[in-house]
């Protein structure tokens, strides 16, 4: 018979980067030192799972049919930024430097995992990008092999429909010393210089 403790540890292992030992430490901490925190965590997880869905327009997390960003008429309708996840969207929002709208793919192309353009919502993106007023689609996928493949496939599809597609710039991080930056980043910074 599986105990409640074992069930808790297995549930915690579902979190990214959490293995058996980390899950055990979290479970033991919550049960031994923070029962109130464990109860609050349980309630918060249940409420989030029941109340949070996806925005009908951009697919980010939302408790309403249309998220607050999509409902904000002060944003620039000419700009549509494509990201892989709601976490990526939140990171861009924290910069306070982008005032357009978003489209969240909820994934990225990964042929080895059986994820193609159909599974990441490319058809919906193309429909959204074709709406009147969208002048530029900014592809803000990650700079991993899968993120690059996603950006390439989407940019080709967008350009074939006459929609301007751009990619986030990449280069040397602000505040870094050149001698400590990896060679790939330096090479891309040289190629993408302005």
XYZ file of C-alpha atoms in Angstrom:
194
model
C 0.000 0.000 0.000
C 1.280 3.464 -0.948
C 1.401 5.883 1.980
C 0.351 9.537 1.936
C 4.015 10.503 2.382
C 5.055 8.468 -0.651
C 2.231 9.997 -2.675
C 3.377 13.499 -1.663
C 6.985 12.747 -2.618
C 5.902 11.370 -6.014
C 3.750 14.466 -6.600
C 6.647 16.805 -5.767
C 8.908 14.903 -8.181
C 6.671 16.091 -11.029
C 8.148 19.581 -10.639
C 10.993 20.404 -13.034
C 14.428 19.818 -11.550
C 13.076 17.985 -8.510
C 14.386 14.476 -8.019
C 13.785 11.909 -5.312
C 16.027 13.522 -2.654
C 14.753 17.075 -3.219
C 11.159 15.853 -3.128
C 11.828 14.021 0.138
C 13.438 17.109 1.696
C 10.462 19.274 0.688
C 7.930 16.758 1.972
C 9.726 16.265 5.294
C 10.160 20.024 5.739
C 6.493 20.757 5.094
C 5.283 17.985 7.377
C 7.793 18.547 10.173
C 8.282 22.318 10.208
C 5.514 24.004 8.210
C 2.161 22.220 8.344
C 0.423 25.578 7.886
C 2.507 26.194 4.754
C 1.639 22.719 3.476
C -2.070 23.435 3.931
C -1.767 26.820 2.200
C 0.193 25.238 -0.652
C -2.466 22.570 -1.045
C -5.265 25.145 -1.199
C -3.352 27.379 -3.609
C -2.613 24.468 -5.963
C -6.235 23.327 -5.922
C -7.530 26.859 -6.579
C -5.036 27.427 -9.401
C -5.855 24.094 -11.040
C -9.585 24.833 -10.866
C -9.606 28.552 -11.728
C -6.767 29.143 -14.184
C -7.229 28.341 -17.841
C -5.875 29.823 -21.053
C -6.756 33.125 -22.695
C -8.891 32.492 -25.763
C -6.895 35.039 -27.772
C -3.218 34.528 -26.811
C -3.202 31.258 -24.791
C -1.444 32.630 -21.711
C -2.708 31.681 -18.259
C -5.853 33.551 -17.328
C -8.745 33.327 -14.905
C -10.968 35.022 -17.485
C -11.798 34.222 -21.103
C -9.594 37.107 -22.297
C -6.460 37.955 -20.258
C -5.705 41.468 -19.017
C -3.008 42.038 -21.657
C -5.295 41.108 -24.568
C -8.021 43.301 -23.041
C -5.667 46.300 -22.751
C -6.580 48.634 -25.652
C -3.589 50.893 -24.935
C -1.181 48.248 -26.289
C 0.209 48.469 -29.844
C -1.915 46.266 -32.152
C 0.801 46.352 -34.852
C 3.131 44.188 -32.734
C 2.592 40.508 -31.948
C 5.288 38.736 -29.922
C 5.373 34.937 -30.106
C 6.723 33.133 -27.032
C 6.951 29.476 -26.027
C 5.294 29.690 -22.609
C 3.419 31.941 -20.189
C 6.685 32.145 -18.189
C 8.449 33.615 -21.240
C 5.649 36.151 -21.636
C 5.935 37.124 -17.968
C 9.705 37.611 -18.369
C 9.193 39.948 -21.336
C 6.511 41.868 -19.444
C 8.876 42.422 -16.503
C 11.244 44.335 -18.803
C 8.589 47.044 -19.311
C 10.003 47.537 -22.812
C 7.341 45.811 -24.948
C 3.842 47.242 -25.359
C 2.367 45.009 -28.066
C 0.313 41.832 -27.796
C 1.423 38.207 -27.403
C 0.767 34.754 -28.755
C 1.850 31.893 -26.475
C 2.680 28.685 -28.330
C 2.587 26.442 -25.244
C 5.567 24.524 -26.602
C 8.173 24.394 -29.322
C 8.937 22.231 -32.313
C 10.800 19.106 -31.198
C 10.813 16.345 -33.826
C 12.594 13.912 -31.485
C 9.699 14.258 -29.034
C 7.070 14.056 -31.773
C 6.111 17.737 -31.465
C 5.512 19.431 -34.791
C 4.057 22.765 -35.864
C 0.498 21.461 -35.547
C 0.983 20.657 -31.851
C 2.229 24.159 -30.973
C -0.694 26.022 -32.508
C 0.955 27.333 -35.684
C -2.369 27.459 -37.551
C -3.902 29.615 -34.815
C -0.833 31.858 -34.839
C -1.110 32.374 -38.599
C -4.779 33.338 -38.234
C -3.959 35.753 -35.390
C -1.037 37.285 -37.338
C -3.226 37.815 -40.393
C -5.626 40.046 -38.442
C -5.907 43.633 -39.572
C -3.386 45.883 -37.903
C -0.618 43.333 -37.232
C 2.481 44.714 -38.964
C 5.234 42.675 -37.308
C 5.460 39.302 -35.599
C 8.408 39.070 -33.222
C 9.595 35.494 -32.753
C 10.858 35.269 -29.188
C 11.484 31.545 -28.893
C 14.488 30.329 -26.949
C 17.925 30.015 -28.519
C 18.039 26.241 -28.127
C 17.995 23.912 -31.146
C 14.239 23.439 -30.698
C 13.638 27.169 -30.251
C 15.647 27.952 -33.378
C 13.726 25.313 -35.352
C 10.452 26.770 -34.110
C 11.465 30.306 -35.111
C 12.627 29.130 -38.545
C 9.455 27.188 -39.354
C 7.195 29.987 -38.142
C 9.139 32.748 -39.908
C 8.938 30.847 -43.212
C 5.186 30.332 -42.781
C 4.614 33.978 -41.860
C 6.764 35.371 -44.670
C 5.051 33.132 -47.236
C 1.823 34.922 -46.268
C 3.404 38.359 -46.582
C 3.646 38.936 -42.830
C 6.826 40.573 -41.520
C 8.580 38.253 -39.054
C 11.578 39.277 -36.952
C 13.657 37.424 -34.372
C 14.859 38.614 -30.985
C 18.445 39.844 -31.129
C 21.070 37.984 -29.181
C 24.486 38.966 -28.048
C 26.756 39.873 -25.192
C 24.875 40.288 -21.898
C 24.772 43.779 -20.408
C 27.426 44.213 -17.719
C 29.549 41.262 -18.804
C 33.227 41.213 -19.626
C 33.952 39.969 -23.131
C 36.671 37.528 -22.076
C 34.133 35.569 -19.981
C 31.386 35.338 -22.623
C 31.072 32.013 -24.455
C 32.340 31.898 -28.034
C 28.947 31.121 -29.566
C 27.438 34.248 -28.044
C 30.333 36.384 -29.259
C 30.023 34.928 -32.783
C 26.290 35.678 -32.906
C 26.873 39.177 -31.528
C 29.347 39.870 -34.339
C 26.986 38.592 -37.029
C 23.950 40.423 -35.599
C 25.791 43.688 -34.838
C 24.118 46.976 -35.721
